[in-house]
Short mmCIF file of C-alpha atoms and ligand atoms in Angstrom, two decimals:
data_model
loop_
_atom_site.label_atom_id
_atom_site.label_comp_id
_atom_site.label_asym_id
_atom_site.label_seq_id
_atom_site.Cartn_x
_atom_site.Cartn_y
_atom_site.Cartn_z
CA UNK A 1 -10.67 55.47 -22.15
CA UNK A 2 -9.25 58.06 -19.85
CA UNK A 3 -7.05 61.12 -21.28
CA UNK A 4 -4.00 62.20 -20.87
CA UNK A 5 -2.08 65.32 -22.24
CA UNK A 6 2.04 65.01 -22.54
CA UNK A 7 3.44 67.95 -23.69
CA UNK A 8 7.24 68.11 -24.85
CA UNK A 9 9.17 71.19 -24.94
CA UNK A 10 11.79 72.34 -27.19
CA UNK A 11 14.69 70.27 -25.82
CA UNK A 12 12.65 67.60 -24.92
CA UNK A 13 12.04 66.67 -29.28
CA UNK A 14 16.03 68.44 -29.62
CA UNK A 15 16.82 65.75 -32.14
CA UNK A 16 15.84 62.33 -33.32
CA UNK A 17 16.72 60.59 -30.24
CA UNK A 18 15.20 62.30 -27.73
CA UNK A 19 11.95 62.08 -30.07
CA UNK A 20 12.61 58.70 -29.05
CA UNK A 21 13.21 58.96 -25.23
CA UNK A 22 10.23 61.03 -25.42
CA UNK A 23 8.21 58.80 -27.53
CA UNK A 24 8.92 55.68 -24.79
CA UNK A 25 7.31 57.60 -22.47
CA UNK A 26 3.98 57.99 -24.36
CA UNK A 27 3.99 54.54 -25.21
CA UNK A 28 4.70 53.96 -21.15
CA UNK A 29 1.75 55.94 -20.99
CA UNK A 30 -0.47 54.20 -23.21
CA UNK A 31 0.62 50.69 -22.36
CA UNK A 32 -1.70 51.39 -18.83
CA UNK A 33 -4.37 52.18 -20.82
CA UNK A 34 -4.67 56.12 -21.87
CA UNK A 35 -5.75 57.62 -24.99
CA UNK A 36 -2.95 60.24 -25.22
CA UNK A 37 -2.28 63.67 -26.93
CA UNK A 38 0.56 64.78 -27.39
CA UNK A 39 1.77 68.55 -28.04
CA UNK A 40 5.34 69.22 -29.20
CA UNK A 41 6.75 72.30 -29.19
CA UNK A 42 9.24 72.84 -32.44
CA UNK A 43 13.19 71.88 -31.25
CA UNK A 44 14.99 73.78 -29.07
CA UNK A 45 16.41 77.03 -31.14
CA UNK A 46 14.21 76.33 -34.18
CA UNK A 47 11.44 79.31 -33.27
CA UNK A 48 14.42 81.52 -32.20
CA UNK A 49 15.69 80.91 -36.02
CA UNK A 50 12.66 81.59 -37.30
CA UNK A 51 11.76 84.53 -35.65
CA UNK A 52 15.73 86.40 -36.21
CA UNK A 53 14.37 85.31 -40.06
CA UNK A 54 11.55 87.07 -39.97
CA UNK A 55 13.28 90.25 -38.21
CA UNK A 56 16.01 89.92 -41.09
CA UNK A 57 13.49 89.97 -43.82
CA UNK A 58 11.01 93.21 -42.34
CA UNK A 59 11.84 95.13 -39.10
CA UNK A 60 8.41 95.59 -38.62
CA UNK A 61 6.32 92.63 -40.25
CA UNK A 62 3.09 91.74 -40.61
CA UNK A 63 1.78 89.59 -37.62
CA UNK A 64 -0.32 87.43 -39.81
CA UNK A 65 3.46 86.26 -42.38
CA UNK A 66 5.52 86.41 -39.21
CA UNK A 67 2.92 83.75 -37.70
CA UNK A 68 2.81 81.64 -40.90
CA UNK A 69 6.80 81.39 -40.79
CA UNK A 70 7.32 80.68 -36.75
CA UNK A 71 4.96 78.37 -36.37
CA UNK A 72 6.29 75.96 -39.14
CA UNK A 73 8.67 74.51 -36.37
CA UNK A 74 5.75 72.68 -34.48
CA UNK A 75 5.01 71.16 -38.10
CA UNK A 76 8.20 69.11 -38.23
CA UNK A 77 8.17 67.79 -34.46
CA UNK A 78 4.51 66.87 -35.05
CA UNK A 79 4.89 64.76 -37.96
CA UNK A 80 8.27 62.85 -36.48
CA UNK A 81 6.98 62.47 -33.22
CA UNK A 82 3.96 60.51 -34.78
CA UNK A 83 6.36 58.58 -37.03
CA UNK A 84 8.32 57.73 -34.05
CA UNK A 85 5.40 56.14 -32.41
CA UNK A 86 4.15 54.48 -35.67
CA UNK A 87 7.89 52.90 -35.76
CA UNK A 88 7.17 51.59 -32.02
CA UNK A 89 3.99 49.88 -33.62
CA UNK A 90 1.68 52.58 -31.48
CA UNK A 91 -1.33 53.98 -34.12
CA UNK A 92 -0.53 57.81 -33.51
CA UNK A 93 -0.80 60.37 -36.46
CA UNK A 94 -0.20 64.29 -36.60
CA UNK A 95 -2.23 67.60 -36.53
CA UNK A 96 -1.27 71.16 -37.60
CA UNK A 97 -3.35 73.44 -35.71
CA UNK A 98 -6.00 74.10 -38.64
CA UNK A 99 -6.77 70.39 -38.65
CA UNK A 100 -7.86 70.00 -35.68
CA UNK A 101 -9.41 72.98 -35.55
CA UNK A 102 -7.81 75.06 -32.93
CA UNK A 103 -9.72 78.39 -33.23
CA UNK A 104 -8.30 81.29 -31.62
CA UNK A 105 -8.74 85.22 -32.17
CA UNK A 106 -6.61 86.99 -34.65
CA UNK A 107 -4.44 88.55 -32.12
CA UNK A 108 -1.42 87.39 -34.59
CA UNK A 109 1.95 86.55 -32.44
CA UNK A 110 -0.27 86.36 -29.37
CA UNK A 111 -3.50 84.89 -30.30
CA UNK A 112 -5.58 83.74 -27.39
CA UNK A 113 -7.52 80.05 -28.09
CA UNK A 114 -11.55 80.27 -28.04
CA UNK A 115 -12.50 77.09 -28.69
CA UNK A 116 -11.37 72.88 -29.21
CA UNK A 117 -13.91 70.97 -31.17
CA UNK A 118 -13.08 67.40 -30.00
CA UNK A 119 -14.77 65.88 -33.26
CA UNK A 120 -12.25 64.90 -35.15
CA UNK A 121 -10.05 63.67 -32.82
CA UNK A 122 -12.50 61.50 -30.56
CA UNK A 123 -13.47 60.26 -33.91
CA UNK A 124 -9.83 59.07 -34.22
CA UNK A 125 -9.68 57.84 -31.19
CA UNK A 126 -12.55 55.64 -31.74
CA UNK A 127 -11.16 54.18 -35.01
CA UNK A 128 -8.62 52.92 -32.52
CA UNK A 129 -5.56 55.41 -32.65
CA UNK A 130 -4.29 55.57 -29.57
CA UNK A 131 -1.99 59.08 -29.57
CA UNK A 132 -2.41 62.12 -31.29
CA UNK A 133 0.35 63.95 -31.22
CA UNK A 134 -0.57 67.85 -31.69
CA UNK A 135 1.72 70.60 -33.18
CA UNK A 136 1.79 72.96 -30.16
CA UNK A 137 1.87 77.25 -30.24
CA UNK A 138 -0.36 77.07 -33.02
CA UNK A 139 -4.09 77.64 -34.17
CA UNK A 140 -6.76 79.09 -36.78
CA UNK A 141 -8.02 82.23 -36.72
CA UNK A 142 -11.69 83.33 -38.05
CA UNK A 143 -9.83 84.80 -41.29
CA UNK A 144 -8.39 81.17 -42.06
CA UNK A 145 -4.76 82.77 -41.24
CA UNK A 146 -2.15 80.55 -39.29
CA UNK A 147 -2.27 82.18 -35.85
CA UNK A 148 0.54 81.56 -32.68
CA UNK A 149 0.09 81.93 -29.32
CA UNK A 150 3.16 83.83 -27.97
CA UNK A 151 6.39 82.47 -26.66
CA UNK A 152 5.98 79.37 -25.08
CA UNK A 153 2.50 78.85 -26.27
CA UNK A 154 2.36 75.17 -26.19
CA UNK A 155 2.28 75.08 -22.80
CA UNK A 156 -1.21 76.64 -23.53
CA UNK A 157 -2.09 74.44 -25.83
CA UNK A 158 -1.58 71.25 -23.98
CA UNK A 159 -3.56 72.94 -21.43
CA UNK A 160 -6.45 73.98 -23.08
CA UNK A 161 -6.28 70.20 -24.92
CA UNK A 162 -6.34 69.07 -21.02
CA UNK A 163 -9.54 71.28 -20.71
CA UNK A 164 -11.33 70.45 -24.19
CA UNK A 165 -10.83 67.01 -23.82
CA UNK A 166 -11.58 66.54 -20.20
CA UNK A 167 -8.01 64.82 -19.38
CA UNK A 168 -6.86 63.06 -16.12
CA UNK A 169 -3.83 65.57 -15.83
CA UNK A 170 -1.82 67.54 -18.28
CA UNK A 171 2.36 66.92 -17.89
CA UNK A 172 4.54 69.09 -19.54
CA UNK A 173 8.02 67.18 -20.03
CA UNK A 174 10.47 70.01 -19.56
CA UNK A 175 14.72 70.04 -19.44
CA UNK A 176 14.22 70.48 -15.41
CA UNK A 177 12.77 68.09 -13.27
CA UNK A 178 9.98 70.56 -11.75
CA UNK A 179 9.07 73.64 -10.65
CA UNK A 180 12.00 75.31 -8.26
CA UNK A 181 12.16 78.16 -5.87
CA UNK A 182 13.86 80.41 -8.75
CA UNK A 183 15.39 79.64 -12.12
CA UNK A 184 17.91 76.93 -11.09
CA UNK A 185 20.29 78.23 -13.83
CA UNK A 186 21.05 81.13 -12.29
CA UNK A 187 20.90 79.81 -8.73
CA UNK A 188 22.67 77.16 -7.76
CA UNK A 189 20.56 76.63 -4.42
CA UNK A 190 17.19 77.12 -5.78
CA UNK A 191 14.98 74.34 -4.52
CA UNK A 192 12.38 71.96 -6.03
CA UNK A 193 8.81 71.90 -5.07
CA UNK A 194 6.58 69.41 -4.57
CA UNK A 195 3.32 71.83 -5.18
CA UNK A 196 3.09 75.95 -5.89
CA UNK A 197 -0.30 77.08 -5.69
CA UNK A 198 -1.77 78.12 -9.26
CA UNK A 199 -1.71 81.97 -7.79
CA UNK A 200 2.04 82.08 -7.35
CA UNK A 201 3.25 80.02 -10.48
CA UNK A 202 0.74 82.60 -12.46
CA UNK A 203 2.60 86.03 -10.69
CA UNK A 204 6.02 83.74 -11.50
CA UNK A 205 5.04 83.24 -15.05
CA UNK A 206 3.99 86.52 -15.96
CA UNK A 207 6.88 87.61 -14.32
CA UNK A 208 9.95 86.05 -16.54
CA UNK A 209 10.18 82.25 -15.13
CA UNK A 210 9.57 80.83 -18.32
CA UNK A 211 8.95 77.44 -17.45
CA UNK A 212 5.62 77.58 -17.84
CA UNK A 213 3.71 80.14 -20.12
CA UNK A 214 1.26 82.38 -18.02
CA UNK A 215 -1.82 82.00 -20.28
CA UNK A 216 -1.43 77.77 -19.41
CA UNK A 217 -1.46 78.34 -15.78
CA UNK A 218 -5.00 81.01 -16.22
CA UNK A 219 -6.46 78.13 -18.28
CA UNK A 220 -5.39 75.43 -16.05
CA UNK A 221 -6.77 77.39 -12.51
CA UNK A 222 -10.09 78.20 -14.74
CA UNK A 223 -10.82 74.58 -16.00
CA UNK A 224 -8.91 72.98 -12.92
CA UNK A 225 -6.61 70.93 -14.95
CA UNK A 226 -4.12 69.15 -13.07
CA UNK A 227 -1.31 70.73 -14.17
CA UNK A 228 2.01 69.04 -13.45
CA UNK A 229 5.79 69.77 -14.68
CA UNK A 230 8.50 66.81 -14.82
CA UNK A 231 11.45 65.82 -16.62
CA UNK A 232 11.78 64.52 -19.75
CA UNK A 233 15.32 62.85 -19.16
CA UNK A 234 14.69 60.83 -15.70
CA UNK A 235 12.73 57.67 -15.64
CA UNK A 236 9.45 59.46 -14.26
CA UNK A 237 7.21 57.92 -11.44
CA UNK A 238 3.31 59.33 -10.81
CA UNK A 239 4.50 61.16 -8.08
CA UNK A 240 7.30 63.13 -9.73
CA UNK A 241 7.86 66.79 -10.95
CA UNK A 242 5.81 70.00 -9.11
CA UNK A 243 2.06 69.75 -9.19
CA UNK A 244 0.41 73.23 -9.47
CA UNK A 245 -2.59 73.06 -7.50
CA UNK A 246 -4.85 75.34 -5.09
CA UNK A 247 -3.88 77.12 -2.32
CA UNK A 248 -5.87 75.02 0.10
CA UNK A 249 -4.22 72.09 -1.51
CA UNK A 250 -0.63 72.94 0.00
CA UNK A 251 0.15 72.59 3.76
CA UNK A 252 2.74 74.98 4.32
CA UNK A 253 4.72 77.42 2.21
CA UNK A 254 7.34 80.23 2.76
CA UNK A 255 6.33 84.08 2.95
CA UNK A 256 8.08 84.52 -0.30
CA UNK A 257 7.60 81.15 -2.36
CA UNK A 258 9.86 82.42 -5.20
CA UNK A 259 11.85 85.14 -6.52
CA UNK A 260 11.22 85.20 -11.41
CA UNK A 261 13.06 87.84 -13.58
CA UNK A 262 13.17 88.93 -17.25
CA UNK A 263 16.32 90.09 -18.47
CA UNK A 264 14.99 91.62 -21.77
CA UNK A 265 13.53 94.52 -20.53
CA UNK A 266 13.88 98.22 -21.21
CA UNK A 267 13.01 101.21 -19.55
CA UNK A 268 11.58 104.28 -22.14
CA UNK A 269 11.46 108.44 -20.57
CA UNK A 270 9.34 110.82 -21.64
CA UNK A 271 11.14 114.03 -20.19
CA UNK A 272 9.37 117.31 -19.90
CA UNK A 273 5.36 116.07 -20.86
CA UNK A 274 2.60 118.22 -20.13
CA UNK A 275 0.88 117.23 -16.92
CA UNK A 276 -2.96 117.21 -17.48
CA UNK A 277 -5.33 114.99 -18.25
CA UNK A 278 -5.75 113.13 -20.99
CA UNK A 279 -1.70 112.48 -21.27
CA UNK A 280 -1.21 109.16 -20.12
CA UNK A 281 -4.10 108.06 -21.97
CA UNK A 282 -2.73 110.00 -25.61
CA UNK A 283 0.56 108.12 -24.58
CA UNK A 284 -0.06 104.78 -23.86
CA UNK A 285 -3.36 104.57 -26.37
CA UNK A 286 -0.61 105.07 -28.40
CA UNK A 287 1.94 102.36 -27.67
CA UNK A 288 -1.18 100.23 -27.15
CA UNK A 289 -2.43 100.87 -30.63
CA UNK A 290 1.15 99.79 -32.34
CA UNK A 291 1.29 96.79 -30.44
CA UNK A 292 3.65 97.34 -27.27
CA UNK A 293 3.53 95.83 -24.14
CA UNK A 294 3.90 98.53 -21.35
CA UNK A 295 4.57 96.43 -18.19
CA UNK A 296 5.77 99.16 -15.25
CA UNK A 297 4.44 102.90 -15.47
CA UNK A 298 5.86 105.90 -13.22
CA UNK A 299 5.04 109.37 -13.96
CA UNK A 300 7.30 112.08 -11.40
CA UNK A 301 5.55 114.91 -9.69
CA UNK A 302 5.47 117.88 -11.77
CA UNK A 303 6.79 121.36 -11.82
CA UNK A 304 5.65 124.28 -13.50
CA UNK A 305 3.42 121.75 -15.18
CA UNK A 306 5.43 119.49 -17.07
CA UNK A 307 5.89 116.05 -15.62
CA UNK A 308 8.61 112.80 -16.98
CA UNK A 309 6.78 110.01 -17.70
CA UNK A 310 8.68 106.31 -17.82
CA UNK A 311 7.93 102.95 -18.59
CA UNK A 312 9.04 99.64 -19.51
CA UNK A 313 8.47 97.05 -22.49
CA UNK A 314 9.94 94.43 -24.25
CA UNK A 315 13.68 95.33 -25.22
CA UNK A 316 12.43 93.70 -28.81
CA UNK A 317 9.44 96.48 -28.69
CA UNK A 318 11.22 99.26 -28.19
CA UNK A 319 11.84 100.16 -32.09
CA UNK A 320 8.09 100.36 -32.61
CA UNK A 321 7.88 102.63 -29.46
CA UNK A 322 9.88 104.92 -30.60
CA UNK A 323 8.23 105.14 -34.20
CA UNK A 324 4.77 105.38 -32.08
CA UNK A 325 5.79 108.30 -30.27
CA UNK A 326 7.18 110.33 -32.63
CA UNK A 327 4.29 109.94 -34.55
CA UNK A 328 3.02 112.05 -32.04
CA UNK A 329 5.75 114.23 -30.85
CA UNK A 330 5.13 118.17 -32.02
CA UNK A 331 1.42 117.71 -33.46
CA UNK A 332 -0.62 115.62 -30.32
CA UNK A 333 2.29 115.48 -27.78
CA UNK A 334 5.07 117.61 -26.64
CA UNK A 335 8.18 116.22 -24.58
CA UNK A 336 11.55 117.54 -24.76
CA UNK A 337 13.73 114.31 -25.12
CA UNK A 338 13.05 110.46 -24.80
CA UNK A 339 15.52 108.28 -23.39
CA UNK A 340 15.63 104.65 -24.14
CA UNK A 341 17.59 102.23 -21.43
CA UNK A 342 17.98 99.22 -23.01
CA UNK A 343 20.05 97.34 -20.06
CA UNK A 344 17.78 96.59 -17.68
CA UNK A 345 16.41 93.49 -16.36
CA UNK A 346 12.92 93.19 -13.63
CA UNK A 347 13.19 90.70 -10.80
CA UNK A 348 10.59 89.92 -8.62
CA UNK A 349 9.40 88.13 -5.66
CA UNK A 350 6.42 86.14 -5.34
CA UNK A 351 4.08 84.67 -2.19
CA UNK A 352 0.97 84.64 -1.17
CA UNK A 353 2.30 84.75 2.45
CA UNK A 354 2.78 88.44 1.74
CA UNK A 355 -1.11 89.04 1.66
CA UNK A 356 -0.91 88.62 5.67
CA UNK A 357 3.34 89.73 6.25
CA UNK A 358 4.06 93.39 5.99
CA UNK A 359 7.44 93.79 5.72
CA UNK A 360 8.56 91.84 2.59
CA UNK A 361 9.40 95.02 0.58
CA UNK A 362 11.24 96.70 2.98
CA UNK A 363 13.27 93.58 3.44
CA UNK A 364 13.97 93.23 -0.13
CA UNK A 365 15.06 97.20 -0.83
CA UNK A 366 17.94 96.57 1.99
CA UNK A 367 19.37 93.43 0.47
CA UNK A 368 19.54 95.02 -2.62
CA UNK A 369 20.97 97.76 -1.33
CA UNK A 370 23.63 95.67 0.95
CA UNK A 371 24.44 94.43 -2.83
CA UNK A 372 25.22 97.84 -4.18
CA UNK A 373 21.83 97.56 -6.69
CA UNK A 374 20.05 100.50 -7.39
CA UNK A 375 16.83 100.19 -7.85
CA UNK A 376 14.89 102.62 -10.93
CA UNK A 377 11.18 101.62 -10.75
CA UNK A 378 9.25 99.27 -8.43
CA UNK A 379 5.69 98.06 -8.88
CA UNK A 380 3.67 95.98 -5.95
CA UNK A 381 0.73 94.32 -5.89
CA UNK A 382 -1.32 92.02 -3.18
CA UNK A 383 1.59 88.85 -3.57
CA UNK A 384 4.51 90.15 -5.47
CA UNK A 385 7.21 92.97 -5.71
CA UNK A 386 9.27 93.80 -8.93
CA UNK A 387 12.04 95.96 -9.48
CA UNK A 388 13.72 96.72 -12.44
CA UNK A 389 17.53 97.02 -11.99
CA UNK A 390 20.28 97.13 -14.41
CA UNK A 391 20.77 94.12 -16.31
CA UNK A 392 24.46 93.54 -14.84
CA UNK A 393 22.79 93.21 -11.98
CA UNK A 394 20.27 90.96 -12.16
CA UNK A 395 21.66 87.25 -11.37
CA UNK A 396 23.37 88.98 -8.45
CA UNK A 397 19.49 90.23 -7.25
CA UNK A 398 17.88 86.84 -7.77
CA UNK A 399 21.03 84.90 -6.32
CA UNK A 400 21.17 87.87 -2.88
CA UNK A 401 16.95 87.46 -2.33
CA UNK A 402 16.67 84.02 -2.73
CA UNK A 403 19.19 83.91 -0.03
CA UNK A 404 17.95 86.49 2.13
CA UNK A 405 14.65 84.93 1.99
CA UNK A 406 16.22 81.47 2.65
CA UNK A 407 14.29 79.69 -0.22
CA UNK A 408 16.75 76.89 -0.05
CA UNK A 409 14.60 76.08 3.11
CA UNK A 410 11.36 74.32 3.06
CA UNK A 411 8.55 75.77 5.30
P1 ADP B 501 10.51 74.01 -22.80
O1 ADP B 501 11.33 74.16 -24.03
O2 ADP B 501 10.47 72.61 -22.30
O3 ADP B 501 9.16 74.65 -22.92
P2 ADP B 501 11.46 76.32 -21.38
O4 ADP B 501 12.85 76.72 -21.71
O5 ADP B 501 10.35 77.10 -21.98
O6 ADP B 501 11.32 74.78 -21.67
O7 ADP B 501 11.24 76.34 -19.79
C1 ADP B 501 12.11 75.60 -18.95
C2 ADP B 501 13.16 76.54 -18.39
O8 ADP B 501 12.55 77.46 -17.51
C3 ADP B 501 14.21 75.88 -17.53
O9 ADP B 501 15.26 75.35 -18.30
C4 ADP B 501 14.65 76.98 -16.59
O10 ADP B 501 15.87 77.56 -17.02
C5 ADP B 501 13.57 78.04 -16.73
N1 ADP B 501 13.01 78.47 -15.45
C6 ADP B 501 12.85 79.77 -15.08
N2 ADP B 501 12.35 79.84 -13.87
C7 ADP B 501 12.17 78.58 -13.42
C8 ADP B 501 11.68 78.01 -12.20
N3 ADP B 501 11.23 78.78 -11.21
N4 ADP B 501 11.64 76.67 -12.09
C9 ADP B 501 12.07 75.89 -13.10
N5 ADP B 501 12.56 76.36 -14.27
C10 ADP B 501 12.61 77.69 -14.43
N1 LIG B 502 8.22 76.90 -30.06
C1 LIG B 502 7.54 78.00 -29.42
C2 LIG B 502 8.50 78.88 -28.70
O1 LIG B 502 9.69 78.60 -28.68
C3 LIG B 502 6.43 77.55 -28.53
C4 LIG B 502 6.87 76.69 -27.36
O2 LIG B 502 7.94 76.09 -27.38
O3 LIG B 502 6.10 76.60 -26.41
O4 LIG B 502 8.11 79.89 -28.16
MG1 MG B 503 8.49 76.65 -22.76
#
């Protein structure tokens, strides 16, 4: 029988009745003939709850409890999604990560997935069930612990299911109908697209639009899943939603195919560090070691010396920055005063047009400026630009490029 992967986000298994709706799908899906696995994420909120718990209970947990507690969610959406379908007289039963096994690394809170044995499952499958419906975000480490894959993980998951088990495409049933130029909650004229090549929905990924995990999107342009986002609340036809798909696979695209932020960013300064080497690496070893993301870097020139060093990171990690460095502050590092900006937000643009157009940047630094944003670090590379503005600022950036760059147009 072929495979298919469905996976259902948060909103999409919000309640018992859009379990339902989403459960008529599957059985839409398995009426022509699939063998299908399901992943649910837990509903909408219900990690969020979890995770403010876990905050409540110890500032600074350990991974491997915090993991045990947020990925219970996925537990509860497993089990009633399979009931759901056992109600609609479709043979479908649950799996919790361990069972299946999902083995990942013990990267707690971000644990990356190493392997699928298809076993058990298949062996399901050939008892004639016809869905398994997969707790998503979720997996085994080689310690035994519950591990979870990061924030939107079950995109991942249905991915790497999609991989493991060799599946004609991988959906993921989201609360928008597709992929669109930017978030289309904070712009009103973004636009949906039919395809985005895997390059540019990784950069918009990893760059805030959360619509897809970044990690999924890797997997998918590794193991050439066909990788598709669609709605969960329209009646859904095979050509529906935004496929992500090669380059080579789209006929024409705009310079700047889409513009992502993230508003929870901050910005940390290091004023007054010694400039020599060995610095950056004593500094951001550090942060490294206690578990911070560093995204943007900028270190001034120096003078008589002494340099400022900034960076940004998760707004969430900058409590365990601050503990990190002045760990080392007096005996491995001197600096005369940090300063934490917790209001600032990155947005970014995103095309690989901009591999062959010069130009883009310079474009994007005078609308911003015609806005009246200032801009306090930028970082480029080969297909995108980010800038990290503050956060009152932000829908005004996204809203000002996407215009500027006319997104609302097709190529
Ligand atoms: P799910 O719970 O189904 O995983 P998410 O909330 O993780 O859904 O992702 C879907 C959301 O991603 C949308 O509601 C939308 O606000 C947001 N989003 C951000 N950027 C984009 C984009 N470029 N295209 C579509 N959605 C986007
Ligand atoms: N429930 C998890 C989260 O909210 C995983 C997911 O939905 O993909 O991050
Ligand atoms: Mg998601």
């Amino acid at each position: 029988m072929p495979t298919l992967v469905m996976k259902f986000g948060g909103t999409s298994v919000a309640n018992l009745d859009r379990i339902r709706r989403a459960a008529k799908r599957v059985g839409v899906e398995v009426a022509k003939g699939y063998d299908v696995i399901v992943i649910v994420s837990a509903m909408s909120g219900k990690t969020n709850e979890l995770v403010g718990w876990v905050n409540e209970t110890s500032p600074l947990f350990d991974a491997r409890e915090y993991d045990a507690v947020v990925s219970s969610g996925e537990n509860v959406t497993a089990g009633l999604m399979a009931l759901t379908l056992q109600e609609m007289q479709i043979p479908a039963r649950s799996w919790q990560g361990w069972q299946v096994p999902l083995l990942t690394t013990s990267a707690h809170g971000q644990a990356r997935i190493e392997d699928i044995p298809t076993e058990n499952i298949n062996a399901k499958f050939g008892e004639g069930m016809k869905v398994a419906v997969v707790a998503g975000f979720q997996g085994l480490s080689p310690e035994g612990r519950i591990t979870t894959l990061g924030r939107g993980g079950s995109d991942t998951t249905a991915v790497a299911f999609a991989a493991a088990f060799d599946a004609e495409r991988c959906d993921i049933y989201t609360d928008v109908d597709g992929i669109y130029t930017t978030d289309p909650r904070i712009c009103q004229k973004a636009r949906k697209l039919d395809r985005i090549a895997f390059e540019e929905m990784l950069e918009l990924a990893s760059l805030g639009a959360k619509v897809l995990q970044t990690r999924s999107v890797e997997m998918a342009m590794r193991y050439k899943v066909k990788l598709r986002v669609l709605s969960s609340f329209e009646e859904q036809s095979d050509e529906a939603g935004t496929l992500v798909c090669d380059e080579d696979e789209i006929m024409e695209s705009n310079v700047v195919a889409g513009v992502a932020y993230s508003r929870d960013e901050a910005q940390m300064t290091l004023l007054s560090v010694a400039d020599r080497p060995g610095i950056a690496a004593l500094i951001f070893g550090k942060l490294s070691d206690a578990g911070v993301n560093v995204d943007m870097i900028v270190q001034d020139i120096s003078e008589d010396g002494r340099t400022n060093m900034t960076f940004s990171l998760p707004t969430d990690q900058v409590q365990r920055a601050d503990i990190a460095m002045k760990e080392i502050r007096g005996n491995e590092l001197n600096f005369d005063k940090l300063i934490v900006d917790s209001d600032v937000a990155k947005v970014s643009v995103v095309g690989i047009g901009m591999r062959s157009q010069s130009g883009v940047a310079a474009k994007m630094f005078k609308i911003l400026s015609d806005e009246g944003v200032n801009i306090k670090v930028i970082t480029t590379s080969e297909i995108k630009i980010s800038v990290l503005v503050d956060r009152k600022y932000m829908e005004l950036a996204v809203q000002a490029l996407h215009d500027a760059f006319e997104l609302e147009k097709a190529a």
